[in-house]
Amino acid sequence: MCGIVAYIGNREAYPIVMKGLRRLEYRGYDSAGIALIDKELLVYKCKGKVDDLEYFIGTQNTLGNIGIGHTRWATHGVPNDVNAHPHYSQAKDLTIIHNGIIENYNAIKKALTLRGHTFTSDTDTEVLIHLIEDIRNNAKVDLVEAVRLALNEAVGAYAIVILSKDNPNQLIAARKSSPLVIGIGVDEFFCASDATPIIEYTKNVVYLNDEEIAVINRGEELKIITTKNIAKTPYVQELELNIEAIEKGGYEHFMLKEIFEQPRSIRDSIRGRVLVDQGLIKLGGITEYSQKIVNAKRIIIIGCGTSWHAGLVGEYLIEDLARIPVEVEYASEFRYRNPIINEDDVVIAISQSGETADTLAAIELAKSKGALVYGICNVAGSSIARTTHAGSYTHAGPEIGVASTKAFTAQVAILTAFALSVAKQRGTINESRYQQLLIELDTVPELVEKVLLQSDKTKAIAAIMKDAPNSLYLGRGYSFPVALEGALKLKEISYIHAEGYPAAEMKHGPIALIDEEMPVVVIATKGANYEKVVSNIQEVKARKGIIIAVVTEGDEHAALLADYIIEIPESDECLVPIISVVPLQLLSYYIAVMRGCNVDQPRNLAKSVTVE
Ligand code: F6R
């Protein structure tokens, strides 16, 4: 979603801010803008991409050692030049960039209009900077105090940075429910909505907490106060990110790089946790709460999109191995449906970004009812990682492609380790199966590597599917969530309508769609439901659907029935999702490329969904 970059120091701000905006392009956006001070306050903004902004700026003045930049993902008002950030105050001496939503902007706008303010855009952001200006002028306070008072009036979420024409030596930044990181260099500071624009300049960062305001003065130490006016000591952390992790490294797209990184990212996610030599699993982040987890009456898993699909795999794993009842909920539904949450429930919140607004709100709800919340996040220091009681990082590394791939397999790897560990402690798994699964989980990265070796075969199948307007993805048991995930990957990056279904449900409706034009992707690997899935394939075949089957290596029976097959190495059924999802990711990728789609930044999508 929207991206923020800001710079103050001795270098030219323009190239730093523009490069930062490009680093944030992965988050998804539809307009971009920048403000600089070179005696005058210079604001340039337009609809479109950062390239369009650069073209629009052309040879205009881009000088100055202080600047702010923004990529906007439209919420209030269509994507156009006027609604793009930065926004001016009435007197045009202040300008603001903002991520999030000011929910009471309409009421504030009405009051300000009565006091003579006029607005040029449809945005809530413009209202906020006018409010700050109004307070500064009428209460006769300095800008920092005006920002603080305005934020006490604003309801909603924000990460903001403000630039004042009259003070080219100061940036003011603040956050509530939308991330903001401050990089601390030598005589220079950077602000950004995540660390990617900062990493090449400094590893020292401060993550602002909710309702904190950072006052960044040139040549001075960083100062932080809360919106209640309490001074805070900045907590400087060292980033673990490296620059290679956020570049394409020779791949055509981030998504392809991230798919191919999976043997490494899965390995990193289980390293130090799945200890085959010692025959045990160690999830350090939850040790303190292990009794509560082992005795949980119920586990509720919350997440959105792909993370929700990982949660569904988690449900199968935990119920199957640890025998604790599990419910999997869309965070967006859970938070608003007055759910029953007890103190002996354990809530698992899954999120790649750690910033998804609905998941965050669902966590707060669960915490308020006394449940223990365990977070599985990829982004270190993210809001979800910080707000949960216990947690495990997935260590997949930065995921830049909007479509989630390596985060999913890492999440499922952690959930597998979690289920196994709880099963062992509850005595619901016998020792030999436990040890066997430990060994097999440890070899999953190698099995994924084998699947990746067949990418050319998947590419050939993509060529067959690429012009289909619709497709169906079917699976049963552990493979049902994989079918959902395969369908989501296809629709989000290729814009082909795809539906994931439990294979047996097909005859209750979707079977009506099947004809000789309809590709049906079936996950038909060996396992408890194998024969049943084969029957489902027969049903598709009888209606002349085009069958693309993901099968276990050497399965000649399924190979004879299907039109096209992708083989994956044999493994225990409960480990199959991590492996079988990989060819589906590749399939979507190649189809999207063949259709000329923008794979890494699909239309309308945002990487980090910080609005509800
Ligand atoms: C799909 C995708 C989204 C995210 C969802 C949740 O490829 O990326 O569906 O999975 O927006 O995001 P996180 O995991 O960051 O909470």
XYZ file of C-alpha atoms and ligand atoms in Angstrom:
628
model
C 0.000 0.000 0.000
C 1.103 3.670 0.102
C 4.806 4.255 0.532
C 6.657 6.997 2.391
C 10.247 8.162 1.959
C 11.918 11.226 3.433
C 15.450 12.551 3.731
C 17.254 15.287 5.639
C 21.028 15.650 5.589
C 23.861 17.035 3.528
C 23.259 15.175 0.286
C 20.850 16.046 -2.500
C 17.480 14.719 -1.369
C 15.923 14.205 -4.812
C 17.892 11.126 -5.983
C 17.593 9.519 -2.544
C 13.852 10.046 -2.319
C 13.239 8.927 -5.923
C 15.318 5.774 -5.442
C 13.443 5.118 -2.215
C 10.120 5.448 -4.003
C 11.266 2.878 -6.555
C 12.230 0.528 -3.737
C 8.685 0.892 -2.390
C 6.991 0.292 -5.744
C 6.376 -3.329 -4.754
C 3.839 -2.211 -2.169
C 1.390 -1.247 -4.944
C 0.341 2.319 -5.824
C -1.331 4.425 -8.458
C 0.222 7.892 -8.155
C 3.433 9.388 -6.849
C 4.795 12.718 -5.646
C 7.677 14.499 -4.022
C 8.323 17.750 -2.135
C 11.693 19.469 -1.720
C 12.868 22.747 -0.292
C 15.239 24.886 -2.310
C 14.329 28.236 -0.753
C 10.848 27.593 -2.161
C 8.696 24.600 -1.306
C 8.674 22.554 -4.513
C 5.905 19.984 -4.950
C 5.676 17.655 -7.953
C 3.091 14.909 -8.215
C 1.128 12.988 -10.787
C -0.977 9.923 -11.470
C 0.964 6.852 -12.546
C 4.287 5.321 -11.686
C 7.544 6.775 -10.368
C 8.807 6.786 -13.975
C 5.861 9.033 -14.893
C 6.732 11.335 -12.005
C 10.351 11.539 -13.150
C 9.238 12.297 -16.689
C 6.820 14.934 -15.408
C 9.530 16.638 -13.325
C 11.885 16.636 -16.311
C 14.305 19.546 -15.984
C 12.437 21.423 -13.251
C 14.295 22.352 -10.067
C 15.064 19.325 -7.901
C 17.666 20.863 -5.597
C 17.613 20.701 -1.818
C 18.937 18.624 1.094
C 15.516 17.870 2.501
C 12.660 16.087 0.816
C 9.645 13.830 1.192
C 8.175 11.408 -1.323
C 5.067 9.267 -1.548
C 3.453 6.531 -3.567
C -0.320 6.570 -3.139
C -2.754 3.660 -3.254
C -6.121 5.363 -3.593
C -8.612 5.168 -0.737
C -10.355 8.571 -0.579
C -10.649 9.945 -4.090
C -9.709 8.437 -7.433
C -6.069 8.107 -8.462
C -5.290 11.418 -10.206
C -2.744 14.238 -10.110
C -4.694 16.286 -7.562
C -5.278 13.489 -5.068
C -1.629 12.383 -5.223
C 0.531 13.301 -2.219
C 2.198 15.542 -0.977
C -0.676 17.834 -0.015
C -0.367 21.507 0.790
C -1.853 23.466 3.659
C -4.087 26.426 2.815
C -1.165 28.902 2.784
C 0.967 26.380 0.893
C 3.758 26.711 3.446
C 3.321 23.175 4.807
C 3.131 19.903 2.978
C 2.359 16.372 4.117
C 2.603 12.768 2.984
C 0.362 10.229 4.679
C -0.339 6.509 4.764
C -3.547 5.347 6.424
C -7.014 6.806 6.758
C -8.308 9.682 8.880
C -11.776 8.361 9.611
C -13.293 11.605 10.958
C -11.942 13.715 8.103
C -15.408 14.692 6.944
C -16.351 16.308 10.242
C -12.979 18.080 10.426
C -13.336 19.237 6.820
C -16.770 20.736 7.508
C -15.468 22.639 10.539
C -12.434 23.901 8.640
C -14.562 24.937 5.664
C -16.659 27.091 7.990
C -13.409 28.720 9.101
C -12.528 29.609 5.507
C -10.427 26.662 4.391
C -10.794 25.500 0.812
C -9.705 22.092 -0.400
C -8.441 21.051 -3.779
C -8.462 17.270 -3.413
C -10.887 14.591 -2.206
C -8.408 13.226 0.298
C -8.483 12.884 4.065
C -4.769 13.760 4.031
C -5.302 17.301 2.806
C -7.767 17.806 5.656
C -5.144 16.744 8.183
C -2.527 19.249 7.026
C -5.137 22.022 7.007
C -6.075 21.065 10.558
C -2.434 21.245 11.636
C -2.099 24.648 9.981
C -5.317 25.886 11.565
C -4.206 24.841 15.051
C -0.737 26.349 14.559
C -2.230 29.685 13.471
C -5.076 29.922 15.955
C -3.496 28.384 19.049
C -0.231 30.240 18.314
C 1.864 27.140 18.932
C 4.887 25.842 17.048
C 4.520 23.238 14.335
C 5.443 20.246 16.506
C 2.791 21.168 19.052
C 0.251 21.814 16.280
C 0.946 18.359 14.873
C 0.548 16.832 18.319
C -2.759 18.599 18.985
C -4.097 17.729 15.525
C -3.231 14.065 15.965
C -5.224 14.071 19.189
C -8.245 15.171 17.161
C -7.713 12.736 14.306
C -9.373 9.324 14.484
C -7.906 6.570 12.363
C -4.543 5.388 11.139
C -1.577 7.385 10.000
C 2.075 7.424 9.172
C 2.904 10.992 8.211
C 5.860 13.175 7.387
C 5.552 16.952 7.286
C 7.764 19.527 5.647
C 7.561 23.250 6.384
C 8.794 25.865 3.919
C 9.878 28.051 6.828
C 12.015 25.362 8.401
C 14.215 23.547 5.880
C 16.074 21.985 8.808
C 13.221 19.924 10.189
C 11.073 16.922 9.357
C 8.189 15.933 11.607
C 7.001 12.330 11.401
C 4.380 10.390 13.335
C 2.645 7.045 13.326
C -0.449 5.236 14.504
C -1.369 1.809 13.116
C 0.741 2.354 10.002
C 4.455 1.613 10.042
C 7.230 4.191 9.965
C 10.964 3.566 10.272
C 13.600 6.214 10.831
C 17.125 5.543 9.603
C 19.937 7.255 11.449
C 23.058 8.004 9.404
C 25.969 10.340 10.028
C 24.469 13.844 10.072
C 21.485 12.567 8.130
C 18.125 10.901 8.700
C 15.804 8.860 6.523
C 12.149 8.010 7.039
C 10.302 5.264 5.240
C 7.310 3.014 5.550
C 9.646 0.023 5.586
C 13.382 -0.422 5.728
C 13.964 -1.140 2.018
C 14.696 2.488 0.993
C 17.003 2.933 3.991
C 19.169 -0.177 3.985
C 21.780 1.042 1.515
C 22.537 4.118 3.629
C 22.395 2.923 7.231
C 21.602 -0.134 9.322
C 20.672 1.872 12.403
C 16.952 2.353 12.630
C 14.237 3.365 15.050
C 10.764 1.904 14.553
C 8.263 4.490 15.717
C 5.589 3.156 18.037
C 1.918 4.020 17.815
C 1.115 7.600 18.782
C 4.737 8.712 18.682
C 5.953 11.854 16.954
C 9.543 12.117 15.747
C 11.083 15.556 15.575
C 14.022 15.333 13.217
C 16.186 18.437 13.242
C 19.253 18.759 11.047
C 22.444 18.368 13.101
C 20.603 17.306 16.261
C 19.751 14.013 17.938
C 16.450 12.403 17.047
C 13.723 13.491 19.456
C 10.566 11.481 20.107
C 7.465 12.549 22.014
C 4.117 10.846 22.298
C 0.839 12.424 21.296
C 0.272 12.822 25.069
C 3.478 14.880 25.155
C 5.696 12.403 26.992
C 9.339 12.354 25.894
C 10.662 8.946 24.785
C 14.218 7.710 24.350
C 14.642 6.455 20.787
C 15.421 2.734 20.719
C 17.996 2.226 17.962
C 18.075 -1.242 16.406
C 20.354 -2.764 13.824
C 18.717 -3.949 10.604
C 19.450 -7.526 9.627
C 18.449 -6.925 6.014
C 21.027 -6.818 3.240
C 20.798 -5.035 -0.072
C 20.977 -8.220 -2.233
C 17.787 -9.446 -0.618
C 15.827 -6.555 -2.086
C 17.265 -6.708 -5.621
C 16.332 -9.052 -8.459
C 19.695 -10.811 -8.623
C 19.484 -11.612 -12.334
C 15.891 -12.862 -12.344
C 13.375 -11.228 -14.658
C 10.929 -10.642 -11.816
C 10.996 -10.613 -8.019
C 8.263 -13.240 -8.012
C 10.392 -15.695 -9.977
C 13.392 -14.986 -7.745
C 11.260 -15.573 -4.668
C 9.805 -18.837 -6.020
C 13.329 -20.080 -6.702
C 14.529 -18.929 -3.285
C 12.208 -21.349 -1.522
C 14.681 -24.145 -0.824
C 16.722 -21.506 1.011
C 13.821 -19.709 2.681
C 12.226 -22.913 3.970
C 15.611 -24.046 5.239
C 16.131 -20.719 7.032
C 12.675 -20.960 8.577
C 13.311 -24.368 10.129
C 17.022 -23.859 10.887
C 17.671 -24.062 14.625
C 14.069 -25.159 15.164
C 13.846 -28.610 13.613
C 16.775 -30.327 15.284
C 17.013 -33.707 13.624
C 20.273 -34.627 15.406
C 18.667 -34.123 18.793
C 15.310 -35.496 17.643
C 13.364 -32.444 18.788
C 11.704 -29.211 17.764
C 12.538 -25.942 19.464
C 10.354 -22.909 18.811
C 12.141 -20.409 21.010
C 9.495 -17.714 20.679
C 6.823 -19.783 22.414
C 8.743 -21.700 25.077
C 7.478 -19.388 27.783
C 3.879 -20.161 26.825
C 4.194 -23.848 26.010
C 1.950 -25.029 28.867
C -0.816 -22.667 27.853
C -0.541 -23.833 24.245
C -0.423 -27.521 25.104
C -3.510 -27.139 27.316
C -5.424 -24.908 24.896
C -9.057 -25.914 24.508
C -9.117 -24.430 21.051
C -6.826 -22.735 18.567
C -8.120 -19.944 16.363
C -6.009 -19.047 13.347
C -6.480 -15.618 11.778
C -5.024 -14.109 8.631
C -5.911 -12.736 5.218
C -5.362 -13.967 1.664
C -2.410 -16.287 1.291
C -1.699 -16.165 5.017
C -5.249 -17.386 5.606
C -4.556 -20.283 3.236
C -1.454 -21.134 5.264
C -3.745 -21.062 8.305
C -6.017 -23.641 6.656
C -3.049 -25.963 6.182
C -2.285 -25.257 9.846
C -5.781 -26.416 10.782
C -5.260 -29.764 9.074
C -1.825 -30.140 10.663
C -2.789 -29.212 14.219
C -5.997 -31.232 14.297
C -4.368 -34.202 12.627
C -1.195 -34.292 14.702
C -1.917 -32.466 17.979
C -5.678 -33.166 18.220
C -6.656 -29.658 19.323
C -9.788 -28.213 17.674
C -8.873 -25.421 15.274
C -10.926 -22.685 13.654
C -9.515 -20.639 10.807
C -10.970 -17.192 10.330
C -10.567 -14.324 7.919
C -9.273 -11.583 10.222
C -11.640 -9.116 8.565
C -14.689 -11.208 9.502
C -13.454 -12.291 12.904
C -12.942 -8.743 14.138
C -16.494 -7.643 13.387
C -18.615 -10.683 14.130
C -18.521 -10.605 17.934
C -16.710 -13.943 18.146
C -16.571 -16.062 21.290
C -13.000 -15.908 22.560
C -12.024 -17.521 25.844
C -8.993 -17.103 28.036
C -7.928 -20.668 27.353
C -7.965 -20.123 23.580
C -4.756 -19.651 21.676
C -4.924 -17.373 18.657
C -2.357 -17.762 15.891
C -2.040 -14.651 13.737
C -0.301 -15.193 10.410
C 1.013 -12.329 8.312
C 3.879 -11.889 5.893
C 4.047 -8.112 6.243
C 3.059 -7.969 9.881
C 1.101 -4.814 9.039
C -2.240 -6.062 7.714
C -4.828 -3.791 9.330
C -7.551 -6.425 9.707
C -5.173 -8.943 11.262
C -3.864 -6.323 13.663
C -7.371 -5.380 14.749
C -8.323 -9.041 15.196
C -5.244 -9.520 17.400
C -6.234 -6.577 19.582
C -9.708 -8.071 19.959
C -8.311 -11.474 20.943
C -5.925 -9.863 23.428
C -8.728 -7.859 24.989
C -10.578 -11.139 25.694
C -7.540 -12.632 27.410
C -6.446 -15.090 24.709
C -2.786 -15.795 24.136
C -1.755 -14.539 20.697
C 1.064 -16.230 18.809
C 2.275 -14.399 15.701
C 3.887 -15.906 12.625
C 5.373 -12.982 10.712
C 8.014 -12.426 8.096
C 8.926 -8.800 8.702
C 11.066 -8.256 11.768
C 9.923 -5.381 13.948
C 6.543 -5.201 12.209
C 3.442 -4.134 14.122
C 2.069 -7.677 14.436
C 5.424 -9.017 15.573
C 5.480 -6.368 18.266
C 1.920 -6.657 19.449
C 1.642 -10.448 19.827
C 2.549 -12.203 23.102
C 4.758 -14.792 21.461
C 6.008 -15.328 17.965
C 8.109 -17.034 15.352
C 9.644 -15.151 12.452
C 9.494 -16.997 9.165
C 12.954 -15.866 7.988
C 11.851 -16.014 4.360
C 13.638 -12.723 3.681
C 11.996 -9.662 2.122
C 9.134 -10.612 -0.188
C 8.938 -7.914 -2.843
C 6.650 -9.517 -5.470
C 3.085 -8.614 -4.544
C 1.959 -12.215 -4.931
C 3.050 -14.092 -1.856
C 5.094 -17.230 -2.558
C 8.046 -17.896 -0.278
C 6.182 -16.426 2.674
C 3.464 -19.086 2.271
C 5.849 -22.045 2.275
C 7.750 -20.573 5.222
C 4.511 -20.060 7.162
C 3.460 -23.640 6.501
C 6.903 -24.903 7.513
C 6.578 -23.100 10.866
C 3.023 -24.372 11.353
C 4.241 -27.911 10.676
C 6.980 -27.536 13.277
C 4.445 -26.028 15.693
C 1.936 -28.861 15.200
C 4.635 -31.487 15.627
C 6.010 -29.854 18.742
C 2.566 -29.562 20.371
C 1.679 -33.116 19.320
C 4.820 -34.407 20.974
C 4.108 -32.542 24.213
C 0.489 -33.712 24.260
C 1.454 -37.290 23.494
C -0.797 -37.416 20.419
C 1.945 -38.654 18.093
C 4.026 -41.750 18.566
C 7.776 -41.363 18.800
C 8.668 -43.131 15.570
C 6.237 -41.070 13.445
C 7.437 -37.916 15.188
C 11.071 -38.700 14.418
C 10.188 -39.704 10.848
C 8.340 -36.437 10.242
C 11.226 -34.449 11.682
C 13.587 -36.062 9.178
C 11.152 -35.555 6.319
C 10.477 -31.924 7.208
C 14.206 -31.354 7.201
C 14.465 -32.715 3.648
C 11.582 -30.616 2.264
C 13.962 -27.894 0.938
C 15.652 -30.535 -1.227
C 12.301 -31.806 -2.510
C 11.276 -28.267 -3.432
C 14.550 -27.927 -5.289
C 13.629 -30.990 -7.362
C 10.257 -29.450 -8.239
C 11.975 -26.270 -9.394
C 14.103 -28.315 -11.794
C 10.921 -29.044 -13.735
C 10.080 -25.406 -14.308
C 10.314 -25.780 -18.100
C 7.626 -28.425 -18.060
C 5.386 -26.120 -16.032
C 6.098 -23.361 -18.528
C 4.898 -25.582 -21.380
C 1.638 -26.245 -19.507
C 1.289 -22.500 -18.904
C 1.278 -21.982 -22.669
C -1.767 -24.258 -22.866
C -3.653 -22.476 -20.081
C -2.745 -18.896 -20.885
C -5.771 -17.999 -23.045
C -8.414 -19.660 -20.888
C -10.814 -17.112 -19.360
C -11.569 -19.381 -16.368
C -10.034 -22.266 -14.500
C -10.760 -24.535 -11.572
C -8.354 -25.762 -8.911
C -9.306 -28.864 -6.958
C -7.827 -30.647 -3.973
C -8.899 -32.624 -0.916
C -7.607 -32.797 2.632
C -4.213 -31.154 2.923
C -4.411 -30.270 -0.762
C -7.638 -28.263 -0.500
C -5.906 -25.121 0.857
C -3.271 -25.592 -1.842
C -6.020 -25.531 -4.475
C -7.285 -22.257 -2.996
C -3.794 -20.817 -3.010
C -3.134 -21.960 -6.601
C -6.333 -20.261 -7.750
C -5.524 -17.056 -5.848
C -2.052 -16.908 -7.411
C -3.490 -17.280 -10.890
C -6.231 -14.679 -10.565
C -4.163 -12.030 -8.852
C -1.314 -11.911 -11.334
C -2.806 -13.108 -14.638
C -6.374 -11.773 -14.161
C -7.775 -15.146 -15.258
C -10.819 -15.996 -13.202
C -9.881 -19.003 -11.077
C -11.720 -20.829 -8.329
C -10.311 -23.190 -5.762
C -12.655 -25.911 -4.528
C -12.591 -29.016 -2.377
C -12.624 -31.639 -5.148
C -15.711 -33.420 -3.808
C -17.717 -30.192 -3.697
C -17.351 -29.821 -7.455
C -20.452 -31.877 -8.097
C -22.494 -29.517 -5.931
C -22.160 -26.672 -8.403
C -18.930 -25.888 -10.236
C -19.165 -29.032 -12.347
C -21.701 -27.094 -14.431
C -18.830 -24.924 -15.668
C -16.782 -27.786 -17.067
C -16.498 -28.158 -20.825
C -13.662 -28.745 -23.280
C -12.425 -25.168 -22.780
C -12.034 -25.356 -18.995
C -8.604 -26.144 -17.513
C -8.967 -27.993 -14.214
C -5.872 -28.172 -12.051
C -6.105 -31.086 -9.638
C -3.721 -31.842 -6.811
C -3.806 -35.628 -6.880
C -0.817 -36.687 -4.859
C -0.652 -40.002 -2.983
C -2.380 -39.951 0.390
C -5.549 -40.865 2.246
C -7.863 -39.275 -0.332
C -5.976 -40.338 -3.421
C -8.600 -42.744 -4.822
C -11.347 -40.213 -4.171
C -9.482 -37.501 -6.036
C -8.913 -39.867 -8.931
C -12.684 -40.345 -9.083
C -13.077 -36.571 -9.181
C -10.635 -36.467 -12.100
C -12.807 -39.043 -13.878
C -15.809 -36.780 -13.383
C -13.966 -33.893 -15.018
C -12.745 -36.130 -17.814
C -16.265 -37.332 -18.520
C -17.203 -33.694 -19.165
C -14.181 -33.113 -21.393
C -12.394 -30.683 -19.056
C -8.655 -30.207 -19.596
C -6.957 -31.926 -16.659
C -3.656 -30.686 -15.323
C -2.712 -32.914 -12.422
C -0.035 -32.463 -9.791
C 0.876 -36.059 -8.983
C 3.378 -38.038 -6.972
C 6.481 -38.996 -8.945
C 5.968 -42.279 -10.795
C 2.150 -42.344 -10.487
C 1.301 -43.828 -13.859
C -2.380 -44.271 -13.089
C -3.018 -40.540 -12.609
C -0.697 -39.766 -15.500
C -2.890 -41.821 -17.837
C -6.040 -40.012 -16.785
C -4.711 -36.452 -16.903
C -4.006 -34.424 -20.022
C -0.890 -32.933 -18.465
C 0.976 -33.857 -15.314
C 3.477 -32.207 -13.036
C 5.274 -34.687 -10.801
C 6.431 -33.883 -7.300
C 8.622 -36.093 -5.101
C 6.933 -38.391 -2.610
C 6.658 -37.207 0.997
C 4.412 -37.678 3.992
C 0.947 -36.341 3.207
C 1.156 -33.617 5.834
C 4.235 -32.144 4.154
C 2.825 -32.157 0.637
C 1.348 -28.586 0.717
C 4.789 -26.990 0.983
C 5.897 -28.935 -2.077
C 2.764 -29.084 -4.247
C 2.149 -25.336 -4.099
C 5.444 -24.631 -5.869
C 4.418 -25.819 -9.375
C 1.180 -23.855 -8.985
C 3.159 -20.700 -8.211
C 5.295 -21.311 -11.297
C 2.241 -22.010 -13.437
C 0.666 -18.675 -12.478
C 3.930 -16.864 -12.982
C 4.504 -18.171 -16.498
C 0.882 -17.633 -17.515
C 1.006 -14.022 -16.299
C 4.268 -13.374 -18.150
C 2.838 -14.897 -21.335
C -0.218 -12.653 -21.013
C 2.025 -9.597 -20.677
C 0.902 -8.813 -17.127
C 2.878 -6.821 -14.597
C 3.758 -9.812 -12.443
C 5.408 -8.018 -9.544
C 2.873 -5.212 -9.303
C -0.514 -6.543 -10.387
C -3.230 -3.976 -10.969
C -5.152 -2.727 -7.925
C -3.135 -4.816 -5.466
C -0.995 -3.695 -2.576
C 1.680 -5.692 -0.805
C 1.027 -4.446 2.661
C -2.674 -3.853 3.255
C -2.638 -1.231 5.971
C -6.275 -0.186 5.562
C -9.245 -2.326 6.476
C -1.638 -12.943 -2.092
C -1.238 -11.986 -1.105
C -2.255 -11.470 -0.160
C -1.688 -11.467 1.260
C -2.683 -10.790 2.225
C -2.208 -10.842 3.649
O -0.577 -13.343 -2.888
O -0.099 -11.608 -1.031
O -3.428 -12.204 -0.227
O -1.441 -12.772 1.644
O -2.857 -9.452 1.838
O -0.993 -10.183 3.803
P -0.056 -10.446 5.036
O 0.403 -11.851 4.954
O 1.065 -9.478 4.849
O -0.864 -10.189 6.256
